[in-house]
Amino acid sequence: MARLRNLVILTGAGVSAESGIATFRGPGGLWEGHRVEDVCTPEALARDPALVHRFYDLRRAALDTVEPNAAHHALARLDAAWPGDLLIVTQNVDDLHERAGASRLLHMHGELRSALCAACGIREGWAEALPPETECPNCGMLALRPDIVFFGEMPYQMERIEAALAAADLFVSIGTSGAVYPAAGFVQTARHYGAATLEMNLEPSGGSHWFEESRMGPAGALVPAWVEELLAGA
Ligand code: BJW
């Protein structure tokens, strides 16, 4: 562990599950009551903006009822204490990593508490409901939409992520099913550039075989233990 300097940590819905935010897939998953193609594509947004905006309004409002859990707090502690480069790449659109105190963080699939103008591209912090045809504070067009990366759209900050993966000594994936690309391919990119790889998940993910080490269990228990282990050797 002492040779490690640069860390990239990918998080998914499993890291927020113990905070009470439903994961996407599997029993009780967020999309059990919705067809993915009804809410999570640009075509669905164009077809029924009211449905899509309402879906994300409800989830934005629900953020007020949840708190970061032990996994978020442990990662924030690691972020604050780790002397080398570190990047937390979250697929999650909740704000629990930052509320725990993490700062070396990016949201590759967007953020619930942000609105995106489909006309001018500005991203604006947004805490309230976002009805369709809300006026953009920058360009005045009625084109604000949830700032969420839908299927078929390019995730945010891919160049920065790829540079971090290329420089990583250790790539860690936490609480993600490995069902959605490009995030599901990060482990292969990291390995290609020589990083060690570790997965922490409740159960083996779709990409488990790519990881050198897998630890199975709840993130709220596994992540704090791993962070202590890592900082003890830093
Ligand atoms: C616990 C736990 C606990 C539970 N402790 N663990 C064919 C082949 C390959 C790719 C494609 C293809 N056709 C289309 C594509 C591309 C497509 C894609 O991947 N589709 C797949 C369905 C195949 N991807 C895209 O379109 C992306 N864009 C893109 O590719 O652009 C082009 C490009 C080209 C080149 C380079 C780069 C880009 C965009 C993807 C956008 C994803 N957006 C969503 C929706 C966000 C909005 C919302 O919240 O509603 O992001 S989809 C959804 O899935 C969400 C998540 O971030 C993402 C990943 O889900 P995640 O986090 O893994 O959650 P789950 O529920 O799947 O898994 C949770 C895991 O946690 C489980 O394993 C549990 O066991 C575990 N767990 N409790 C630890 N307590």
PDB file of C-alpha atoms and ligand atoms in Angstrom:
ATOM      1  CA  MET A   1       0.000   0.000   0.000  1.00  0.00           C
ATOM      2  CA  ALA A   2       2.870   2.420   0.752  1.00  0.00           C
ATOM      3  CA  ARG A   3       3.741   2.758  -2.971  1.00  0.00           C
ATOM      4  CA  LEU A   4       0.295   4.158  -3.775  1.00  0.00           C
ATOM      5  CA  ARG A   5       0.019   7.813  -4.634  1.00  0.00           C
ATOM      6  CA  ASN A   6      -2.750   8.472  -7.151  1.00  0.00           C
ATOM      7  CA  LEU A   7      -6.254   7.178  -6.448  1.00  0.00           C
ATOM      8  CA  VAL A   8      -9.383   7.155  -8.584  1.00  0.00           C
ATOM      9  CA  ILE A   9     -12.561   6.114  -6.790  1.00  0.00           C
ATOM     10  CA  LEU A  10     -15.721   5.410  -8.795  1.00  0.00           C
ATOM     11  CA  THR A  11     -18.969   5.372  -6.838  1.00  0.00           C
ATOM     12  CA  GLY A  12     -22.453   4.255  -7.819  1.00  0.00           C
ATOM     13  CA  ALA A  13     -25.925   4.006  -6.345  1.00  0.00           C
ATOM     14  CA  GLY A  14     -24.844   1.351  -3.820  1.00  0.00           C
ATOM     15  CA  VAL A  15     -22.833   3.937  -1.889  1.00  0.00           C
ATOM     16  CA  SER A  16     -26.019   5.921  -1.203  1.00  0.00           C
ATOM     17  CA  ALA A  17     -28.269   2.903  -0.575  1.00  0.00           C
ATOM     18  CA  GLU A  18     -27.689   2.939   3.179  1.00  0.00           C
ATOM     19  CA  SER A  19     -28.755   6.597   3.206  1.00  0.00           C
ATOM     20  CA  GLY A  20     -32.150   5.471   1.927  1.00  0.00           C
ATOM     21  CA  ILE A  21     -31.772   6.343  -1.769  1.00  0.00           C
ATOM     22  CA  ALA A  22     -32.994   3.487  -3.967  1.00  0.00           C
ATOM     23  CA  THR A  23     -30.516   1.925  -6.386  1.00  0.00           C
ATOM     24  CA  PHE A  24     -31.487   1.678 -10.045  1.00  0.00           C
ATOM     25  CA  ARG A  25     -31.576  -2.005 -10.776  1.00  0.00           C
ATOM     26  CA  GLY A  26     -32.810  -5.030  -8.884  1.00  0.00           C
ATOM     27  CA  PRO A  27     -35.733  -5.539  -6.494  1.00  0.00           C
ATOM     28  CA  GLY A  28     -37.061  -2.259  -5.083  1.00  0.00           C
ATOM     29  CA  GLY A  29     -34.901  -0.380  -7.594  1.00  0.00           C
ATOM     30  CA  LEU A  30     -35.689   3.170  -8.581  1.00  0.00           C
ATOM     31  CA  TRP A  31     -36.781   2.164 -12.042  1.00  0.00           C
ATOM     32  CA  GLU A  32     -39.106  -0.635 -10.985  1.00  0.00           C
ATOM     33  CA  GLY A  33     -42.042   1.744 -11.277  1.00  0.00           C
ATOM     34  CA  HIS A  34     -40.768   3.465 -14.424  1.00  0.00           C
ATOM     35  CA  ARG A  35     -39.566   2.191 -17.742  1.00  0.00           C
ATOM     36  CA  VAL A  36     -36.011   3.503 -18.257  1.00  0.00           C
ATOM     37  CA  GLU A  37     -36.904   4.657 -21.734  1.00  0.00           C
ATOM     38  CA  ASP A  38     -39.794   6.707 -20.296  1.00  0.00           C
ATOM     39  CA  VAL A  39     -37.621   8.894 -18.114  1.00  0.00           C
ATOM     40  CA  CYS A  40     -33.988   8.639 -18.995  1.00  0.00           C
ATOM     41  CA  THR A  41     -33.483   9.496 -22.668  1.00  0.00           C
ATOM     42  CA  PRO A  42     -33.508  12.783 -24.596  1.00  0.00           C
ATOM     43  CA  GLU A  43     -36.366  11.341 -26.677  1.00  0.00           C
ATOM     44  CA  ALA A  44     -38.471  10.728 -23.558  1.00  0.00           C
ATOM     45  CA  LEU A  45     -37.808  14.272 -22.386  1.00  0.00           C
ATOM     46  CA  ALA A  46     -38.956  15.638 -25.747  1.00  0.00           C
ATOM     47  CA  ARG A  47     -42.038  13.375 -25.785  1.00  0.00           C
ATOM     48  CA  ASP A  48     -43.280  13.995 -22.245  1.00  0.00           C
ATOM     49  CA  PRO A  49     -41.333  16.771 -20.486  1.00  0.00           C
ATOM     50  CA  ALA A  50     -43.875  16.994 -17.650  1.00  0.00           C
ATOM     51  CA  LEU A  51     -43.334  13.324 -16.701  1.00  0.00           C
ATOM     52  CA  VAL A  52     -39.553  13.599 -16.802  1.00  0.00           C
ATOM     53  CA  HIS A  53     -39.408  16.909 -14.927  1.00  0.00           C
ATOM     54  CA  ARG A  54     -41.801  15.551 -12.255  1.00  0.00           C
ATOM     55  CA  PHE A  55     -39.676  12.396 -11.810  1.00  0.00           C
ATOM     56  CA  TYR A  56     -36.582  14.489 -11.123  1.00  0.00           C
ATOM     57  CA  ASP A  57     -38.485  17.069  -9.039  1.00  0.00           C
ATOM     58  CA  LEU A  58     -39.529  14.267  -6.676  1.00  0.00           C
ATOM     59  CA  ARG A  59     -36.003  12.945  -6.411  1.00  0.00           C
ATOM     60  CA  ARG A  60     -34.564  16.444  -5.895  1.00  0.00           C
ATOM     61  CA  ALA A  61     -37.062  17.085  -3.098  1.00  0.00           C
ATOM     62  CA  ALA A  62     -36.241  13.713  -1.525  1.00  0.00           C
ATOM     63  CA  LEU A  63     -32.632  14.829  -1.008  1.00  0.00           C
ATOM     64  CA  ASP A  64     -33.874  16.909   1.927  1.00  0.00           C
ATOM     65  CA  THR A  65     -34.860  13.701   3.720  1.00  0.00           C
ATOM     66  CA  VAL A  66     -31.535  11.836   3.491  1.00  0.00           C
ATOM     67  CA  GLU A  67     -28.086  12.188   5.044  1.00  0.00           C
ATOM     68  CA  PRO A  68     -24.604  10.975   4.092  1.00  0.00           C
ATOM     69  CA  ASN A  69     -23.740   7.577   5.539  1.00  0.00           C
ATOM     70  CA  ALA A  70     -20.538   6.046   6.893  1.00  0.00           C
ATOM     71  CA  ALA A  71     -19.198   5.354   3.385  1.00  0.00           C
ATOM     72  CA  HIS A  72     -19.580   9.001   2.281  1.00  0.00           C
ATOM     73  CA  HIS A  73     -17.954  10.193   5.505  1.00  0.00           C
ATOM     74  CA  ALA A  74     -15.054   7.774   5.145  1.00  0.00           C
ATOM     75  CA  LEU A  75     -14.387   8.882   1.561  1.00  0.00           C
ATOM     76  CA  ALA A  76     -14.491  12.536   2.641  1.00  0.00           C
ATOM     77  CA  ARG A  77     -11.977  11.732   5.371  1.00  0.00           C
ATOM     78  CA  LEU A  78      -9.747  10.032   2.809  1.00  0.00           C
ATOM     79  CA  ASP A  79     -10.083  13.017   0.464  1.00  0.00           C
ATOM     80  CA  ALA A  80      -8.991  15.387   3.240  1.00  0.00           C
ATOM     81  CA  ALA A  81      -6.107  13.230   4.459  1.00  0.00           C
ATOM     82  CA  TRP A  82      -4.673  11.620   1.338  1.00  0.00           C
ATOM     83  CA  PRO A  83      -1.365  13.259   0.373  1.00  0.00           C
ATOM     84  CA  GLY A  84      -1.368  12.174  -3.268  1.00  0.00           C
ATOM     85  CA  ASP A  85      -3.766  12.844  -6.126  1.00  0.00           C
ATOM     86  CA  LEU A  86      -7.261  11.607  -5.540  1.00  0.00           C
ATOM     87  CA  LEU A  87     -10.428  11.877  -7.622  1.00  0.00           C
ATOM     88  CA  ILE A  88     -13.859  10.637  -6.608  1.00  0.00           C
ATOM     89  CA  VAL A  89     -15.873  10.100  -9.785  1.00  0.00           C
ATOM     90  CA  THR A  90     -19.477   9.584  -8.826  1.00  0.00           C
ATOM     91  CA  GLN A  91     -22.210   8.352 -11.118  1.00  0.00           C
ATOM     92  CA  ASN A  92     -24.676   9.479  -8.479  1.00  0.00           C
ATOM     93  CA  VAL A  93     -26.784  12.555  -9.003  1.00  0.00           C
ATOM     94  CA  ASP A  94     -27.376  13.065  -5.267  1.00  0.00           C
ATOM     95  CA  ASP A  95     -25.188  15.453  -3.269  1.00  0.00           C
ATOM     96  CA  LEU A  96     -24.208  13.171  -0.393  1.00  0.00           C
ATOM     97  CA  HIS A  97     -20.469  13.063  -1.138  1.00  0.00           C
ATOM     98  CA  GLU A  98     -20.163  16.848  -0.952  1.00  0.00           C
ATOM     99  CA  ARG A  99     -22.435  17.062   2.068  1.00  0.00           C
ATOM    100  CA  ALA A 100     -20.045  14.646   3.805  1.00  0.00           C
ATOM    101  CA  GLY A 101     -17.216  17.040   2.941  1.00  0.00           C
ATOM    102  CA  ALA A 102     -15.580  15.530  -0.161  1.00  0.00           C
ATOM    103  CA  SER A 103     -14.123  18.138  -2.500  1.00  0.00           C
ATOM    104  CA  ARG A 104     -11.971  16.248  -5.025  1.00  0.00           C
ATOM    105  CA  LEU A 105     -15.190  15.042  -6.642  1.00  0.00           C
ATOM    106  CA  LEU A 106     -16.945  15.129  -9.987  1.00  0.00           C
ATOM    107  CA  HIS A 107     -20.463  14.082 -10.988  1.00  0.00           C
ATOM    108  CA  MET A 108     -20.150  12.342 -14.346  1.00  0.00           C
ATOM    109  CA  HIS A 109     -23.933  11.766 -14.752  1.00  0.00           C
ATOM    110  CA  GLY A 110     -25.033  15.241 -13.642  1.00  0.00           C
ATOM    111  CA  GLU A 111     -26.683  16.495 -10.472  1.00  0.00           C
ATOM    112  CA  LEU A 112     -30.244  16.654  -9.173  1.00  0.00           C
ATOM    113  CA  ARG A 113     -29.568  20.079  -7.680  1.00  0.00           C
ATOM    114  CA  SER A 114     -28.591  21.563 -11.014  1.00  0.00           C
ATOM    115  CA  ALA A 115     -30.497  22.673 -14.107  1.00  0.00           C
ATOM    116  CA  LEU A 116     -29.095  22.646 -17.641  1.00  0.00           C
ATOM    117  CA  CYS A 117     -30.170  25.034 -20.369  1.00  0.00           C
ATOM    118  CA  ALA A 118     -30.724  23.057 -23.570  1.00  0.00           C
ATOM    119  CA  ALA A 119     -30.351  26.313 -25.537  1.00  0.00           C
ATOM    120  CA  CYS A 120     -27.182  27.978 -24.186  1.00  0.00           C
ATOM    121  CA  GLY A 121     -25.675  25.079 -22.189  1.00  0.00           C
ATOM    122  CA  ILE A 122     -25.313  26.935 -18.893  1.00  0.00           C
ATOM    123  CA  ARG A 123     -25.543  24.831 -15.724  1.00  0.00           C
ATOM    124  CA  GLU A 124     -27.304  26.528 -12.840  1.00  0.00           C
ATOM    125  CA  GLY A 125     -27.637  25.413  -9.205  1.00  0.00           C
ATOM    126  CA  TRP A 126     -31.308  24.485  -8.674  1.00  0.00           C
ATOM    127  CA  ALA A 127     -32.930  23.551  -5.353  1.00  0.00           C
ATOM    128  CA  GLU A 128     -36.633  23.869  -6.197  1.00  0.00           C
ATOM    129  CA  ALA A 129     -39.072  22.174  -8.544  1.00  0.00           C
ATOM    130  CA  LEU A 130     -38.210  22.723 -12.211  1.00  0.00           C
ATOM    131  CA  PRO A 131     -41.373  22.920 -14.338  1.00  0.00           C
ATOM    132  CA  PRO A 132     -40.975  22.457 -18.107  1.00  0.00           C
ATOM    133  CA  GLU A 133     -40.545  25.754 -19.926  1.00  0.00           C
ATOM    134  CA  THR A 134     -38.713  27.463 -17.084  1.00  0.00           C
ATOM    135  CA  GLU A 135     -36.854  30.533 -18.336  1.00  0.00           C
ATOM    136  CA  CYS A 136     -33.078  30.249 -18.424  1.00  0.00           C
ATOM    137  CA  PRO A 137     -31.539  32.948 -16.205  1.00  0.00           C
ATOM    138  CA  ASN A 138     -28.686  33.307 -18.713  1.00  0.00           C
ATOM    139  CA  CYS A 139     -30.262  33.378 -22.195  1.00  0.00           C
ATOM    140  CA  GLY A 140     -33.969  33.794 -21.411  1.00  0.00           C
ATOM    141  CA  MET A 141     -35.056  30.767 -23.467  1.00  0.00           C
ATOM    142  CA  LEU A 142     -37.702  28.434 -22.006  1.00  0.00           C
ATOM    143  CA  ALA A 143     -35.261  25.567 -22.185  1.00  0.00           C
ATOM    144  CA  LEU A 144     -34.165  24.537 -18.687  1.00  0.00           C
ATOM    145  CA  ARG A 145     -34.112  20.779 -18.067  1.00  0.00           C
ATOM    146  CA  PRO A 146     -32.825  18.533 -15.290  1.00  0.00           C
ATOM    147  CA  ASP A 147     -29.008  18.455 -15.425  1.00  0.00           C
ATOM    148  CA  ILE A 148     -28.921  14.695 -15.811  1.00  0.00           C
ATOM    149  CA  VAL A 149     -26.896  12.706 -18.348  1.00  0.00           C
ATOM    150  CA  PHE A 150     -29.431  10.601 -20.222  1.00  0.00           C
ATOM    151  CA  PHE A 151     -28.678   7.480 -22.232  1.00  0.00           C
ATOM    152  CA  GLY A 152     -27.025   8.472 -25.477  1.00  0.00           C
ATOM    153  CA  GLU A 153     -25.608  11.694 -24.021  1.00  0.00           C
ATOM    154  CA  MET A 154     -21.936  12.279 -23.225  1.00  0.00           C
ATOM    155  CA  PRO A 155     -21.089  12.064 -19.510  1.00  0.00           C
ATOM    156  CA  TYR A 156     -19.355  15.075 -17.974  1.00  0.00           C
ATOM    157  CA  GLN A 157     -15.599  15.603 -17.725  1.00  0.00           C
ATOM    158  CA  MET A 158     -14.521  12.484 -19.614  1.00  0.00           C
ATOM    159  CA  GLU A 159     -11.133  13.978 -20.504  1.00  0.00           C
ATOM    160  CA  ARG A 160     -10.363  14.705 -16.856  1.00  0.00           C
ATOM    161  CA  ILE A 161     -11.508  11.209 -15.846  1.00  0.00           C
ATOM    162  CA  GLU A 162      -9.409   9.525 -18.507  1.00  0.00           C
ATOM    163  CA  ALA A 163      -6.320  11.527 -17.488  1.00  0.00           C
ATOM    164  CA  ALA A 164      -6.845  10.550 -13.851  1.00  0.00           C
ATOM    165  CA  LEU A 165      -7.292   6.882 -14.808  1.00  0.00           C
ATOM    166  CA  ALA A 166      -4.103   6.976 -16.855  1.00  0.00           C
ATOM    167  CA  ALA A 167      -2.170   8.322 -13.843  1.00  0.00           C
ATOM    168  CA  ALA A 168      -3.848   6.137 -11.202  1.00  0.00           C
ATOM    169  CA  ASP A 169      -1.942   3.696  -9.018  1.00  0.00           C
ATOM    170  CA  LEU A 170      -5.191   2.322  -7.631  1.00  0.00           C
ATOM    171  CA  PHE A 171      -8.699   2.301  -9.099  1.00  0.00           C
ATOM    172  CA  VAL A 172     -11.504   1.524  -6.676  1.00  0.00           C
ATOM    173  CA  SER A 173     -15.123   0.899  -7.641  1.00  0.00           C
ATOM    174  CA  ILE A 174     -17.799   1.109  -4.933  1.00  0.00           C
ATOM    175  CA  GLY A 175     -21.487   0.215  -5.155  1.00  0.00           C
ATOM    176  CA  THR A 176     -22.018   0.046  -8.882  1.00  0.00           C
ATOM    177  CA  SER A 177     -23.477  -2.775 -10.977  1.00  0.00           C
ATOM    178  CA  GLY A 178     -21.124  -2.210 -13.920  1.00  0.00           C
ATOM    179  CA  ALA A 179     -24.132  -2.105 -16.249  1.00  0.00           C
ATOM    180  CA  VAL A 180     -23.637   1.376 -17.706  1.00  0.00           C
ATOM    181  CA  TYR A 181     -20.799   2.588 -19.927  1.00  0.00           C
ATOM    182  CA  PRO A 182     -18.427   4.370 -20.066  1.00  0.00           C
ATOM    183  CA  ALA A 183     -18.115   4.006 -16.256  1.00  0.00           C
ATOM    184  CA  ALA A 184     -18.262   0.209 -16.523  1.00  0.00           C
ATOM    185  CA  GLY A 185     -15.118   0.312 -18.669  1.00  0.00           C
ATOM    186  CA  PHE A 186     -12.988   2.419 -16.299  1.00  0.00           C
ATOM    187  CA  VAL A 187     -11.549  -0.684 -14.647  1.00  0.00           C
ATOM    188  CA  GLN A 188     -10.173  -1.862 -17.977  1.00  0.00           C
ATOM    189  CA  THR A 189      -8.718   1.580 -18.742  1.00  0.00           C
ATOM    190  CA  ALA A 190      -7.097   1.759 -15.307  1.00  0.00           C
ATOM    191  CA  ARG A 191      -5.621  -1.716 -15.694  1.00  0.00           C
ATOM    192  CA  HIS A 192      -4.348  -0.855 -19.159  1.00  0.00           C
ATOM    193  CA  TYR A 193      -2.316   1.975 -17.601  1.00  0.00           C
ATOM    194  CA  GLY A 194      -1.032  -0.249 -14.806  1.00  0.00           C
ATOM    195  CA  ALA A 195      -3.274   0.564 -11.840  1.00  0.00           C
ATOM    196  CA  ALA A 196      -4.179  -1.952  -9.175  1.00  0.00           C
ATOM    197  CA  THR A 197      -7.947  -2.483  -8.983  1.00  0.00           C
ATOM    198  CA  LEU A 198     -10.362  -3.083  -6.108  1.00  0.00           C
ATOM    199  CA  GLU A 199     -14.124  -3.512  -6.127  1.00  0.00           C
ATOM    200  CA  MET A 200     -16.400  -3.093  -3.106  1.00  0.00           C
ATOM    201  CA  ASN A 201     -20.022  -4.052  -3.674  1.00  0.00           C
ATOM    202  CA  LEU A 202     -22.871  -5.863  -1.991  1.00  0.00           C
ATOM    203  CA  GLU A 203     -22.568  -8.668  -4.532  1.00  0.00           C
ATOM    204  CA  PRO A 204     -20.352  -9.438  -7.533  1.00  0.00           C
ATOM    205  CA  SER A 205     -21.030  -6.845 -10.254  1.00  0.00           C
ATOM    206  CA  GLY A 206     -21.157  -7.361 -14.009  1.00  0.00           C
ATOM    207  CA  GLY A 207     -17.469  -6.451 -14.204  1.00  0.00           C
ATOM    208  CA  SER A 208     -16.183  -8.268 -11.109  1.00  0.00           C
ATOM    209  CA  HIS A 209     -13.834 -10.471 -13.093  1.00  0.00           C
ATOM    210  CA  TRP A 210     -11.859  -7.391 -14.172  1.00  0.00           C
ATOM    211  CA  PHE A 211     -10.849  -6.519 -10.603  1.00  0.00           C
ATOM    212  CA  GLU A 212      -7.769  -7.922  -8.920  1.00  0.00           C
ATOM    213  CA  GLU A 213      -9.462  -7.758  -5.538  1.00  0.00           C
ATOM    214  CA  SER A 214     -13.158  -7.838  -4.629  1.00  0.00           C
ATOM    215  CA  ARG A 215     -14.681  -7.204  -1.225  1.00  0.00           C
ATOM    216  CA  MET A 216     -18.363  -8.021  -0.862  1.00  0.00           C
ATOM    217  CA  GLY A 217     -20.614  -6.382   1.725  1.00  0.00           C
ATOM    218  CA  PRO A 218     -22.344  -3.108   2.542  1.00  0.00           C
ATOM    219  CA  ALA A 219     -20.397   0.023   1.633  1.00  0.00           C
ATOM    220  CA  GLY A 220     -21.111   1.505   5.077  1.00  0.00           C
ATOM    221  CA  ALA A 221     -18.948  -1.195   6.642  1.00  0.00           C
ATOM    222  CA  LEU A 222     -16.417  -1.948   3.881  1.00  0.00           C
ATOM    223  CA  VAL A 223     -15.426   1.608   2.949  1.00  0.00           C
ATOM    224  CA  PRO A 224     -14.542   2.920   6.443  1.00  0.00           C
ATOM    225  CA  ALA A 225     -12.437  -0.212   7.078  1.00  0.00           C
ATOM    226  CA  TRP A 226     -10.639   0.205   3.746  1.00  0.00           C
ATOM    227  CA  VAL A 227      -9.992   3.906   4.347  1.00  0.00           C
ATOM    228  CA  GLU A 228      -8.450   3.191   7.767  1.00  0.00           C
ATOM    229  CA  GLU A 229      -6.284   0.496   6.186  1.00  0.00           C
ATOM    230  CA  LEU A 230      -5.146   2.835   3.430  1.00  0.00           C
ATOM    231  CA  LEU A 231      -4.400   5.796   5.701  1.00  0.00           C
ATOM    232  CA  ALA A 232      -2.486   3.561   8.094  1.00  0.00           C
ATOM    233  CA  GLY A 233      -0.113   2.746   5.225  1.00  0.00           C
ATOM    234  CA  ALA A 234       0.040   6.242   3.672  1.00  0.00           C
TER     235      ALA A 234
HETATM  236  C1  BJW B   1     -24.493  -1.889  -2.635  1.00  0.00           C
HETATM  237  C2  BJW B   1     -25.281  -1.583  -1.564  1.00  0.00           C
HETATM  238  C3  BJW B   1     -24.610  -1.283  -0.397  1.00  0.00           C
HETATM  239  C4  BJW B   1     -26.643  -2.023  -3.245  1.00  0.00           C
HETATM  240  N1  BJW B   1     -23.300  -1.320  -0.390  1.00  0.00           N
HETATM  241  N2  BJW B   1     -23.205  -1.930  -2.690  1.00  0.00           N
HETATM  242  C5  BJW B   1     -24.330  -1.242 -25.799  1.00  0.00           C
HETATM  243  C6  BJW B   1     -23.132  -1.671 -25.277  1.00  0.00           C
HETATM  244  C7  BJW B   1     -22.336  -0.814 -24.503  1.00  0.00           C
HETATM  245  C8  BJW B   1     -22.734   0.479 -24.241  1.00  0.00           C
HETATM  246  C9  BJW B   1     -23.922   0.903 -24.787  1.00  0.00           C
HETATM  247  C10 BJW B   1     -24.716   0.052 -25.552  1.00  0.00           C
HETATM  248  N3  BJW B   1     -25.818   0.733 -25.921  1.00  0.00           N
HETATM  249  C11 BJW B   1     -25.748   1.976 -25.408  1.00  0.00           C
HETATM  250  C12 BJW B   1     -24.590   2.098 -24.709  1.00  0.00           C
HETATM  251  C13 BJW B   1     -24.109   3.290 -23.960  1.00  0.00           C
HETATM  252  C14 BJW B   1     -24.970   3.550 -22.753  1.00  0.00           C
HETATM  253  C15 BJW B   1     -25.011   2.305 -21.876  1.00  0.00           C
HETATM  254  O1  BJW B   1     -24.114   2.016 -21.119  1.00  0.00           O
HETATM  255  N4  BJW B   1     -26.089   1.545 -21.955  1.00  0.00           N
HETATM  256  C16 BJW B   1     -26.184   0.307 -21.174  1.00  0.00           C
HETATM  257  C17 BJW B   1     -27.613   0.157 -20.692  1.00  0.00           C
HETATM  258  C18 BJW B   1     -25.693  -0.834 -22.018  1.00  0.00           C
HETATM  259  N5  BJW B   1     -24.347   4.644 -22.035  1.00  0.00           N
HETATM  260  C19 BJW B   1     -24.634   5.897 -22.325  1.00  0.00           C
HETATM  261  O2  BJW B   1     -25.493   6.199 -23.146  1.00  0.00           O
HETATM  262  C20 BJW B   1     -23.810   6.964 -21.625  1.00  0.00           C
HETATM  263  N6  BJW B   1     -23.266   7.843 -22.602  1.00  0.00           N
HETATM  264  C21 BJW B   1     -22.413   7.435 -23.521  1.00  0.00           C
HETATM  265  O3  BJW B   1     -22.055   6.269 -23.611  1.00  0.00           O
HETATM  266  O4  BJW B   1     -21.964   8.439 -24.320  1.00  0.00           O
HETATM  267  C22 BJW B   1     -21.096   8.098 -25.393  1.00  0.00           C
HETATM  268  C23 BJW B   1     -19.658   7.984 -25.035  1.00  0.00           C
HETATM  269  C24 BJW B   1     -18.779   7.480 -25.951  1.00  0.00           C
HETATM  270  C25 BJW B   1     -17.448   7.364 -25.658  1.00  0.00           C
HETATM  271  C26 BJW B   1     -16.958   7.774 -24.431  1.00  0.00           C
HETATM  272  C27 BJW B   1     -17.814   8.289 -23.541  1.00  0.00           C
HETATM  273  C28 BJW B   1     -19.157   8.391 -23.832  1.00  0.00           C
HETATM  274  C29 BJW B   1     -24.659   7.778 -20.681  1.00  0.00           C
HETATM  275  C30 BJW B   1     -25.082   6.989 -19.512  1.00  0.00           C
HETATM  276  C31 BJW B   1     -26.005   7.810 -18.632  1.00  0.00           C
HETATM  277  C32 BJW B   1     -26.462   7.038 -17.415  1.00  0.00           C
HETATM  278  N7  BJW B   1     -27.414   7.787 -16.731  1.00  0.00           N
HETATM  279  C33 BJW B   1     -28.027   7.190 -15.539  1.00  0.00           C
HETATM  280  C34 BJW B   1     -29.257   7.998 -15.148  1.00  0.00           C
HETATM  281  C35 BJW B   1     -28.969   9.134 -14.252  1.00  0.00           C
HETATM  282  C36 BJW B   1     -30.221   9.848 -13.939  1.00  0.00           C
HETATM  283  C37 BJW B   1     -31.030   9.285 -12.848  1.00  0.00           C
HETATM  284  O5  BJW B   1     -30.542   9.205 -11.720  1.00  0.00           O
HETATM  285  O6  BJW B   1     -32.194   9.003 -13.114  1.00  0.00           O
HETATM  286  O7  BJW B   1     -27.108   7.121 -14.454  1.00  0.00           O
HETATM  287  S1  BJW B   1     -28.463   5.502 -15.821  1.00  0.00           S
HETATM  288  C38 BJW B   1     -28.215   4.997 -14.155  1.00  0.00           C
HETATM  289  O8  BJW B   1     -27.263   3.920 -14.173  1.00  0.00           O
HETATM  290  C39 BJW B   1     -27.573   6.197 -13.451  1.00  0.00           C
HETATM  291  C40 BJW B   1     -26.420   5.543 -12.744  1.00  0.00           C
HETATM  292  O9  BJW B   1     -25.434   6.509 -12.496  1.00  0.00           O
HETATM  293  C41 BJW B   1     -26.013   4.443 -13.682  1.00  0.00           C
HETATM  294  C42 BJW B   1     -25.230   3.328 -13.040  1.00  0.00           C
HETATM  295  O10 BJW B   1     -26.013   2.690 -12.072  1.00  0.00           O
HETATM  296  P1  BJW B   1     -25.317   2.179 -10.735  1.00  0.00           P
HETATM  297  O11 BJW B   1     -24.844   3.317  -9.944  1.00  0.00           O
HETATM  298  O12 BJW B   1     -24.338   1.134 -11.062  1.00  0.00           O
HETATM  299  O13 BJW B   1     -26.592   1.585  -9.948  1.00  0.00           O
HETATM  300  P2  BJW B   1     -27.216   0.109 -10.015  1.00  0.00           P
HETATM  301  O14 BJW B   1     -28.542   0.174  -9.358  1.00  0.00           O
HETATM  302  O15 BJW B   1     -27.162  -0.461 -11.369  1.00  0.00           O
HETATM  303  O16 BJW B   1     -26.212  -0.766  -9.109  1.00  0.00           O
HETATM  304  C43 BJW B   1     -26.065  -0.553  -7.729  1.00  0.00           C
HETATM  305  C44 BJW B   1     -25.084  -1.567  -7.171  1.00  0.00           C
HETATM  306  O17 BJW B   1     -24.904  -1.283  -5.809  1.00  0.00           O
HETATM  307  C45 BJW B   1     -25.576  -3.020  -7.284  1.00  0.00           C
HETATM  308  O18 BJW B   1     -24.523  -3.837  -7.820  1.00  0.00           O
HETATM  309  C46 BJW B   1     -25.864  -3.416  -5.842  1.00  0.00           C
HETATM  310  O19 BJW B   1     -25.553  -4.773  -5.552  1.00  0.00           O
HETATM  311  C47 BJW B   1     -24.940  -2.495  -5.067  1.00  0.00           C
HETATM  312  N8  BJW B   1     -25.391  -2.173  -3.724  1.00  0.00           N
HETATM  313  N9  BJW B   1     -26.622  -1.689  -1.963  1.00  0.00           N
HETATM  314  C48 BJW B   1     -22.615  -1.625  -1.524  1.00  0.00           C
HETATM  315  N10 BJW B   1     -25.296  -1.000   0.720  1.00  0.00           N
END
